[in-house]
C-alpha cells in the first residue's frame, strides 16, 4: 500500500466512513455461473456517501501494462493525505471488451478492498474455486 507521509487524518476519516459503509447490493447476475454479485455501480453506491461525508473522495486511474491493465485506487482526504493501491489485471484478448472487463473488475475489487466493503461469494470466486479433495480416514496403528 502506498500513502502520504502522514495518514493520521485520513485514518480517522476512514474509521468514520467504514462505520457507515454497508455491503454492496448483489443486483447483477453472472450468466455463466448463474450467481448474483455486486457490480461496480453497487460498490460505488455503498462507499461514495460515507467516504464523502468523512472528507474522502476516490480516484481510479487506469494504466496499460504489457500483461493487461493496472488499476490504481486512490483515497484522497480533504487534508491532502492519501492512500492508494494498484491492482494488476490480466487481459487475455487484445480488444476493447476484454480491456473494459479487466478495468471494471480491477475497479470493483480495488475499491472493495481499500474501503473494506463486505463481500460474499461472487463470480470471481466461482471461477477460481479449487477442486475439493476427499478426506481419507486415518486408522490408528
CSV table of C-alpha atoms in Angstrom, one decimal, residues 1-16 54 56 74-84 114:
chain,number,residue,atom,x,y,z
A,1,UNK,CA,0.0,0.0,0.0
A,2,UNK,CA,1.2,3.5,-0.8
A,3,UNK,CA,0.4,6.5,1.2
A,4,UNK,CA,1.3,10.1,2.0
A,5,UNK,CA,3.9,10.8,4.6
A,6,UNK,CA,1.3,11.2,7.3
A,7,UNK,CA,-2.0,9.3,7.3
A,8,UNK,CA,-3.2,10.5,10.7
A,9,UNK,CA,-6.3,12.4,9.5
A,10,UNK,CA,-7.3,10.0,6.7
A,11,UNK,CA,-7.1,7.1,9.1
A,12,UNK,CA,-9.6,8.8,11.5
A,13,UNK,CA,-11.8,9.7,8.5
A,14,UNK,CA,-11.7,6.1,7.2
A,15,UNK,CA,-12.8,4.8,10.6
A,16,UNK,CA,-15.7,7.1,10.4
A,54,UNK,CA,-15.8,11.8,6.0
A,56,UNK,CA,-12.7,11.5,1.3
A,74,UNK,CA,-6.6,6.3,-4.6
A,75,UNK,CA,-8.4,7.6,-1.5
A,76,UNK,CA,-7.9,11.4,-1.1
A,77,UNK,CA,-8.7,13.2,2.2
A,78,UNK,CA,-9.5,16.9,2.3
A,79,UNK,CA,-6.4,17.3,4.5
A,80,UNK,CA,-4.2,16.3,1.5
A,81,UNK,CA,-3.4,12.9,2.9
A,82,UNK,CA,-3.9,9.9,0.7
A,83,UNK,CA,-3.8,6.1,0.5
A,84,UNK,CA,-3.5,4.1,-2.7
A,114,UNK,CA,-9.3,-0.4,0.0
